[in-house]
Coordinates of C-alpha atoms and ligand atoms in Angstrom, one line a residue:
X1 CA 154.0 11.5 -9.5
X2 CA 153.0 11.0 -13.0
X3 CA 153.7 11.7 -16.7
X4 CA 150.9 13.1 -18.8
X5 CA 150.4 11.9 -22.4
X6 CA 148.0 13.5 -24.9
X7 CA 147.3 11.5 -28.1
X8 CA 145.6 13.1 -31.1
X9 CA 143.7 15.3 -28.6
X10 CA 140.9 17.3 -30.2
X11 CA 138.2 19.5 -28.9
X12 CA 135.5 20.9 -31.2
X13 CA 132.9 23.1 -29.4
X14 CA 129.3 23.4 -30.6
X15 CA 129.2 25.8 -33.4
X16 CA 132.3 24.3 -35.0
X17 CA 135.1 26.1 -33.1
X18 CA 138.1 23.7 -33.1
X19 CA 139.9 24.8 -29.9
X20 CA 142.4 22.0 -29.8
X21 CA 143.4 20.2 -33.0
X22 CA 145.0 16.7 -32.9
X23 CA 147.7 17.6 -30.3
X24 CA 150.2 14.9 -29.4
X25 CA 152.3 15.8 -26.3
X26 CA 154.2 14.0 -23.7
X27 CA 154.8 15.7 -20.4
X28 CA 157.5 13.9 -18.5
X29 CA 157.2 12.8 -14.9
X30 CA 158.4 15.6 -12.7
X31 CA 158.7 18.1 -15.5
X32 CA 157.7 21.8 -15.5
X33 CA 156.0 22.2 -18.9
X34 CA 154.8 25.6 -20.0
X35 CA 152.0 25.8 -22.6
X36 CA 152.2 29.1 -24.3
X37 CA 150.4 30.8 -27.2
X38 CA 148.3 33.8 -28.1
X39 CA 144.8 34.4 -26.7
X40 CA 142.3 31.9 -28.0
X41 CA 144.8 29.3 -29.2
X42 CA 143.3 26.6 -27.0
X43 CA 145.5 26.6 -23.9
X44 CA 142.8 26.7 -21.3
X45 CA 140.8 24.1 -23.2
X46 CA 143.7 21.7 -23.2
X47 CA 144.3 22.2 -19.5
X48 CA 140.6 21.8 -18.7
X49 CA 140.5 18.5 -20.6
X50 CA 143.5 17.2 -18.6
X51 CA 141.6 18.2 -15.4
X52 CA 138.4 16.6 -16.6
X53 CA 136.4 19.8 -16.7
X54 CA 135.9 19.4 -20.4
X55 CA 135.6 16.2 -22.4
X56 CA 137.6 15.7 -25.6
X57 CA 135.8 15.3 -28.9
X58 CA 138.4 12.7 -29.8
X59 CA 141.8 11.5 -28.7
X60 CA 143.2 10.2 -25.4
X61 CA 144.6 11.6 -22.2
X62 CA 146.8 9.4 -20.1
X63 CA 147.9 10.4 -16.6
X64 CA 150.5 8.2 -14.9
X65 CA 150.0 5.6 -17.7
X66 CA 146.3 5.3 -17.0
X67 CA 143.7 6.4 -19.6
X68 CA 141.9 9.3 -17.9
X69 CA 139.2 10.2 -20.5
X70 CA 136.5 8.6 -18.4
X71 CA 137.9 9.3 -14.9
X72 CA 135.9 11.9 -13.1
X73 CA 137.9 15.1 -12.1
X74 CA 138.0 14.3 -8.4
X75 CA 139.6 11.0 -9.1
X76 CA 142.3 12.2 -11.4
X77 CA 144.7 13.3 -8.7
X78 CA 145.3 16.6 -10.4
X79 CA 145.1 20.1 -8.8
X80 CA 144.2 23.1 -10.9
X81 CA 144.9 26.7 -10.0
X82 CA 143.0 29.3 -12.0
X83 CA 143.6 32.9 -12.9
X84 CA 140.5 33.9 -10.9
X85 CA 141.0 31.7 -7.9
X86 CA 138.2 32.1 -5.4
X87 CA 139.0 31.9 -1.7
X88 CA 136.1 31.4 0.7
X89 CA 135.7 34.9 2.2
X90 CA 134.2 33.8 5.5
X91 CA 136.9 31.3 6.3
X92 CA 140.4 32.0 7.7
X93 CA 143.5 31.1 5.7
X94 CA 143.8 27.9 7.7
X95 CA 140.2 26.9 7.0
X96 CA 140.6 27.8 3.4
X97 CA 143.6 25.5 3.1
X98 CA 141.9 22.6 5.0
X99 CA 138.5 22.8 3.3
X100 CA 139.1 20.5 0.4
X101 CA 140.5 17.8 2.6
X102 CA 137.6 18.2 5.1
X103 CA 135.1 17.7 2.3
X104 CA 136.9 14.4 1.5
X105 CA 136.6 13.4 5.1
X106 CA 140.3 13.1 5.6
X107 CA 141.2 12.6 9.3
X108 CA 141.9 15.8 11.2
X109 CA 145.5 14.9 12.1
X110 CA 146.3 14.3 8.5
X111 CA 144.7 17.6 7.5
X112 CA 146.8 19.4 10.1
X113 CA 150.0 17.9 8.8
X114 CA 149.2 18.7 5.2
X115 CA 148.1 22.2 6.0
X116 CA 151.2 22.9 8.1
X117 CA 153.5 21.5 5.4
X118 CA 151.9 23.7 2.7
X119 CA 152.0 26.7 4.9
X120 CA 155.6 26.2 5.7
X121 CA 156.5 25.9 2.0
X122 CA 154.6 29.1 1.1
X123 CA 155.3 31.1 4.3
X124 CA 151.6 31.3 5.2
X125 CA 151.9 30.3 8.9
X126 CA 151.8 33.8 10.1
X127 CA 148.6 34.5 8.2
X128 CA 146.7 31.5 9.4
X129 CA 144.0 33.4 11.3
X130 CA 143.4 36.1 8.7
X131 CA 140.4 36.2 6.4
X132 CA 141.1 36.7 2.6
X133 CA 140.0 40.4 2.6
X134 CA 142.9 41.1 5.0
X135 CA 145.4 39.7 2.6
X136 CA 147.4 41.3 -0.2
X137 CA 147.0 40.0 -3.8
X138 CA 150.2 38.0 -3.6
X139 CA 149.2 36.5 -0.2
X140 CA 145.8 35.4 -1.6
X141 CA 147.6 33.9 -4.6
X142 CA 149.8 31.9 -2.2
X143 CA 146.7 30.6 -0.3
X144 CA 145.2 29.5 -3.6
X145 CA 148.5 27.7 -4.3
X146 CA 148.5 26.2 -0.8
X147 CA 145.0 24.8 -1.4
X148 CA 146.4 23.0 -4.4
X149 CA 149.4 21.7 -2.5
X150 CA 147.5 20.3 0.4
X151 CA 145.8 17.9 -1.9
X152 CA 149.2 16.4 -2.7
X153 CA 148.3 15.8 -6.4
X154 CA 150.3 13.8 -8.9
X155 CA 150.0 16.7 -11.4
X156 CA 149.6 20.5 -10.9
X157 CA 147.7 22.4 -13.6
X158 CA 148.1 26.2 -13.6
X159 CA 146.0 28.4 -15.8
X160 CA 147.6 31.9 -15.9
X161 CA 147.7 32.0 -12.1
X162 CA 149.8 35.1 -11.9
X163 CA 148.0 37.3 -14.4
X164 CA 146.2 39.4 -11.8
X165 CA 149.3 40.4 -10.0
X166 CA 151.5 43.4 -10.6
X167 CA 154.9 43.0 -12.3
X168 CA 157.0 42.8 -9.2
X169 CA 154.8 40.3 -7.5
X170 CA 154.6 38.3 -10.6
X171 CA 158.3 37.9 -10.8
X172 CA 158.4 37.0 -7.0
X173 CA 155.7 34.4 -7.5
X174 CA 157.6 33.0 -10.6
X175 CA 160.6 32.4 -8.4
X176 CA 158.4 30.9 -5.7
X177 CA 156.8 28.5 -8.1
X178 CA 160.1 27.5 -9.5
X179 CA 161.3 26.7 -5.9
X180 CA 158.0 24.9 -5.2
X181 CA 158.6 22.7 -8.3
X182 CA 162.1 21.9 -7.1
X183 CA 160.9 21.0 -3.6
X184 CA 157.9 18.9 -4.6
X185 CA 159.5 17.4 -7.7
X186 CA 156.0 16.9 -9.1
X187 CA 154.7 17.3 -12.7
X188 CA 153.5 20.8 -13.4
X189 CA 151.8 22.1 -16.5
X190 CA 151.6 25.9 -16.6
X191 CA 149.6 27.9 -19.1
X192 CA 150.6 31.5 -19.9
X193 CA 150.5 33.8 -22.9
X194 CA 153.5 35.6 -21.5
X195 CA 156.6 34.4 -23.3
X196 CA 158.9 35.8 -20.6
X197 CA 157.2 33.7 -18.1
X198 CA 157.5 30.7 -20.4
X199 CA 161.2 31.2 -21.0
X200 CA 162.1 31.7 -17.3
X201 CA 159.9 28.9 -15.8
X202 CA 159.7 26.0 -18.2
X203 CA 162.0 22.9 -18.4
X204 CA 160.3 22.7 -21.8
X205 CA 157.8 24.9 -23.6
X206 CA 155.0 23.8 -25.9
X207 CA 154.0 26.6 -28.3
X208 CA 150.4 26.5 -29.5
X209 CA 148.7 28.4 -32.3
X210 CA 145.1 28.0 -33.4
X211 CA 144.8 24.7 -31.5
X212 CA 147.8 23.2 -33.1
X213 CA 151.1 22.4 -31.4
X214 CA 153.9 24.3 -33.2
X215 CA 156.9 23.2 -31.4
X216 CA 158.0 21.5 -28.2
X217 CA 161.5 22.1 -26.8
X218 CA 163.7 23.7 -24.1
X219 CA 163.6 27.5 -23.9
X220 CA 167.0 27.7 -25.7
X221 CA 165.9 25.3 -28.4
X222 CA 162.9 27.4 -29.2
X223 CA 165.0 30.6 -29.1
X224 CA 167.8 29.3 -31.2
X225 CA 166.1 26.8 -33.5
X226 CA 162.5 27.8 -33.9
X227 CA 160.6 25.4 -36.2
X228 CA 158.8 28.2 -38.0
X229 CA 158.3 32.0 -38.2
X230 CA 155.5 32.0 -35.7
X231 CA 157.6 30.4 -32.9
X232 CA 160.5 32.7 -33.9
X233 CA 158.4 35.8 -33.6
X234 CA 156.6 34.7 -30.4
X235 CA 159.6 33.8 -28.3
X236 CA 162.0 36.7 -27.4
X237 CA 161.4 40.3 -26.6
X238 CA 161.6 42.5 -28.5
X239 CA 160.5 40.3 -31.3
X240 CA 162.7 39.0 -34.0
X241 CA 163.0 41.3 -37.0
X242 CA 161.5 39.8 -40.2
X243 CA 162.5 41.1 -43.6
X244 CA 160.8 39.9 -46.8
X245 CA 163.2 39.7 -49.7
X246 CA 164.7 37.6 -52.4
X247 CA 167.5 35.1 -52.6
X248 CA 169.5 35.0 -55.9
X249 CA 172.4 32.6 -55.8
X250 CA 174.4 33.5 -52.6
X251 CA 172.9 37.0 -52.2
X252 CA 169.9 38.0 -50.1
X253 CA 168.4 41.4 -51.1
X254 CA 165.5 43.4 -49.7
X255 CA 165.3 47.0 -50.9
X256 CA 168.4 48.8 -49.5
X257 CA 169.7 45.7 -47.7
X258 CA 172.0 43.3 -49.4
X259 CA 174.1 40.5 -47.8
X260 CA 176.2 37.6 -48.9
X261 CA 175.3 34.2 -47.6
X262 CA 177.7 31.4 -46.7
X263 CA 174.9 28.8 -47.0
X264 CA 172.7 27.6 -49.8
X265 CA 169.1 28.8 -49.7
X266 CA 166.9 28.0 -52.7
X267 CA 166.7 31.0 -55.0
X268 CA 163.3 32.9 -54.8
X269 CA 161.4 34.8 -52.2
X270 CA 162.4 34.3 -48.5
X271 CA 161.8 35.9 -45.2
X272 CA 165.0 36.7 -43.3
X273 CA 164.8 36.7 -39.5
X274 CA 167.3 38.4 -37.2
X275 CA 167.1 39.0 -33.5
X276 CA 167.6 42.6 -32.3
X277 CA 170.8 41.6 -30.3
X278 CA 172.3 40.1 -33.5
X279 CA 172.2 43.3 -35.5
X280 CA 175.7 44.9 -35.2
X281 CA 176.6 48.5 -35.5
X282 CA 179.5 48.9 -37.9
X283 CA 181.1 51.5 -40.1
X284 CA 179.1 52.3 -43.3
X285 CA 181.7 50.6 -45.6
X286 CA 181.1 47.2 -43.8
X287 CA 177.4 47.5 -43.4
X288 CA 174.7 45.3 -44.9
X289 CA 172.5 48.4 -44.8
X290 CA 172.8 52.0 -43.7
X291 CA 169.8 53.2 -41.7
X292 CA 168.6 56.2 -39.7
X293 CA 167.8 56.0 -36.0
X294 CA 164.1 56.8 -35.5
X295 CA 163.6 56.1 -31.8
X296 CA 166.0 55.4 -28.9
X297 CA 164.7 53.4 -25.9
X298 CA 167.1 53.1 -23.0
X299 CA 166.1 50.4 -20.5
X300 CA 169.0 50.7 -18.2
X301 CA 171.2 47.8 -19.0
X302 CA 170.6 48.0 -22.7
X303 CA 169.2 50.3 -25.3
X304 CA 166.8 49.6 -28.2
X305 CA 167.3 51.5 -31.4
X306 CA 164.4 51.6 -33.9
X307 CA 166.0 52.2 -37.2
X308 CA 164.6 52.8 -40.7
X309 CA 166.2 52.5 -44.1
X310 CA 164.0 53.3 -47.1
X311 CA 160.9 51.9 -45.4
X312 CA 162.8 48.9 -44.0
X313 CA 162.5 48.9 -40.2
X314 CA 165.0 47.1 -38.0
X315 CA 165.1 47.0 -34.2
X316 CA 168.6 46.8 -32.8
X317 CA 169.6 46.0 -29.2
X318 CA 172.9 47.4 -28.0
X319 CA 174.6 47.1 -24.6
X320 CA 177.3 49.5 -23.4
X321 CA 179.4 51.6 -25.7
X322 CA 178.4 54.8 -27.3
X323 CA 174.8 55.1 -28.1
X324 CA 173.6 56.8 -31.3
X325 CA 171.1 59.6 -31.1
X326 CA 167.8 60.0 -33.0
X327 CA 168.5 61.1 -36.6
X328 CA 172.0 59.5 -36.7
X329 CA 172.9 57.4 -39.7
X330 CA 174.2 54.0 -38.6
X331 CA 175.7 51.1 -40.5
X332 CA 174.1 47.8 -39.6
X333 CA 175.6 44.4 -40.2
X334 CA 173.8 41.0 -40.2
X335 CA 175.9 37.9 -39.8
X336 CA 175.2 34.7 -41.7
X337 CA 175.5 32.5 -38.6
X338 CA 172.9 34.4 -36.5
X339 CA 170.1 34.8 -39.1
X340 CA 167.3 32.5 -40.1
X341 CA 165.3 32.1 -43.2
X342 CA 161.6 31.2 -43.5
X343 CA 159.4 30.2 -46.3
X344 CA 157.0 33.0 -47.2
X345 CA 154.4 30.5 -48.0
X346 CA 154.5 28.0 -45.1
X347 CA 156.4 29.9 -42.5
X348 CA 158.7 26.9 -42.0
X349 CA 162.3 27.5 -41.2
X350 CA 164.6 27.0 -44.2
X351 CA 168.0 25.5 -43.6
Ligands
ATP1 N1 132.6 26.7 -24.1 C1 133.0 27.1 -25.3 N2 132.1 27.1 -26.3 C2 132.5 27.5 -27.6 N3 133.8 27.9 -27.8 C3 134.7 28.0 -26.8 C4 134.3 27.6 -25.5 N4 135.4 27.7 -24.7 C5 136.4 28.2 -25.5 N5 136.0 28.3 -26.8 C6 136.8 28.8 -27.9 O1 137.8 27.9 -28.1 C7 139.0 28.6 -28.5 C8 140.1 28.4 -27.4 O2 139.7 28.9 -26.2 P1 140.7 28.8 -24.9 O3 139.9 29.4 -23.8 O4 141.2 27.4 -24.8 O5 141.9 29.8 -25.3 P2 143.1 30.3 -24.5 O6 144.3 29.9 -25.3 O7 143.1 29.8 -23.1 O8 143.0 31.8 -24.5 P3 143.3 33.0 -23.4 O9 144.8 33.2 -23.5 O10 142.6 34.2 -23.9 O11 142.9 32.5 -22.1 C9 138.6 30.1 -28.6 O12 138.3 30.4 -29.9 C10 137.4 30.2 -27.7 O13 136.5 31.2 -28.2
MG2 MG1 142.8 30.7 -21.2

């Protein structure tokens, strides 16, 4: 097992694209760390540098306390699982699992033990004699995982390994990977652009934007105490509502919306952030704003209301109780203790 330490890690590709920009990150021994961020933010590049498939322009990578920059990929003791995993089509599942170890000239008895163990963990025993074309997508994905497991690495690197699967299978595999992490207790670094995946899988989440680390923290820390507007908007579905307005003394105002603040925010322009579940339906006389329901989206356990007041749109999440209909006027209340403020210039969270 091993921790992974990135120090001032930077990757600039030919042509001047800075894919990773001076990232400092410590992944703890045995931790499940999720790297999340929008497409093109540098997630794969970071992972590929850890695996040794790409060399850093500057900065250092330590794996298990050893500087790994100049260690060739095969000697790094890491296993990487990609989105487009390729199984060998002419080999059976058992042969696919054993192949990597065979190449390394591992004794047959040891190969058998490793393959049997991985197969038991992933429930692949019954598929041993099948060829990849006779497997479902999820089964193939499990074989790809199995190949990583048999190598018994110190660190697992996953690059969006579930993105080719349908929603149901993805969620099954998510659970399976969580279980795998518990059983193996080994360091796992998992890349995704899906924030739901990040929230449900990570011990901690690192949010990346344009090659720069925005915040590192537990899922709840990122959800409740986002460092900036980008993290606040990226984590959580539906996204946090943002309202551009003005603070004057202890009042925040934005068009038709006005509310009293208990805290002190510097007067001037500010962006108010409120999550859909924190907007409350109230009678008009108690409302921060009265809005009209534009769209109603029931999802079963809860309902999303898309409301508009004078050009100001607010998404509201309600559970249970009476549900307003399209066209209804609703009083909406925001509470001081569940809203955040951001600087319109820097995006930083204001406290
Ligand atoms: N070999 C390369 N040469 C030049 N630019 C590259 C190369 N590989 C990646 N890039 C650029 O570096 C940036 C980061 O790419 P990367 O693949 O790391 O993003 P990502 O976060 O994994 O995105 P996605 O979610 O789409 O997979 C992008 O702007 C990309 O175009
Ligand atoms: Mg990628």
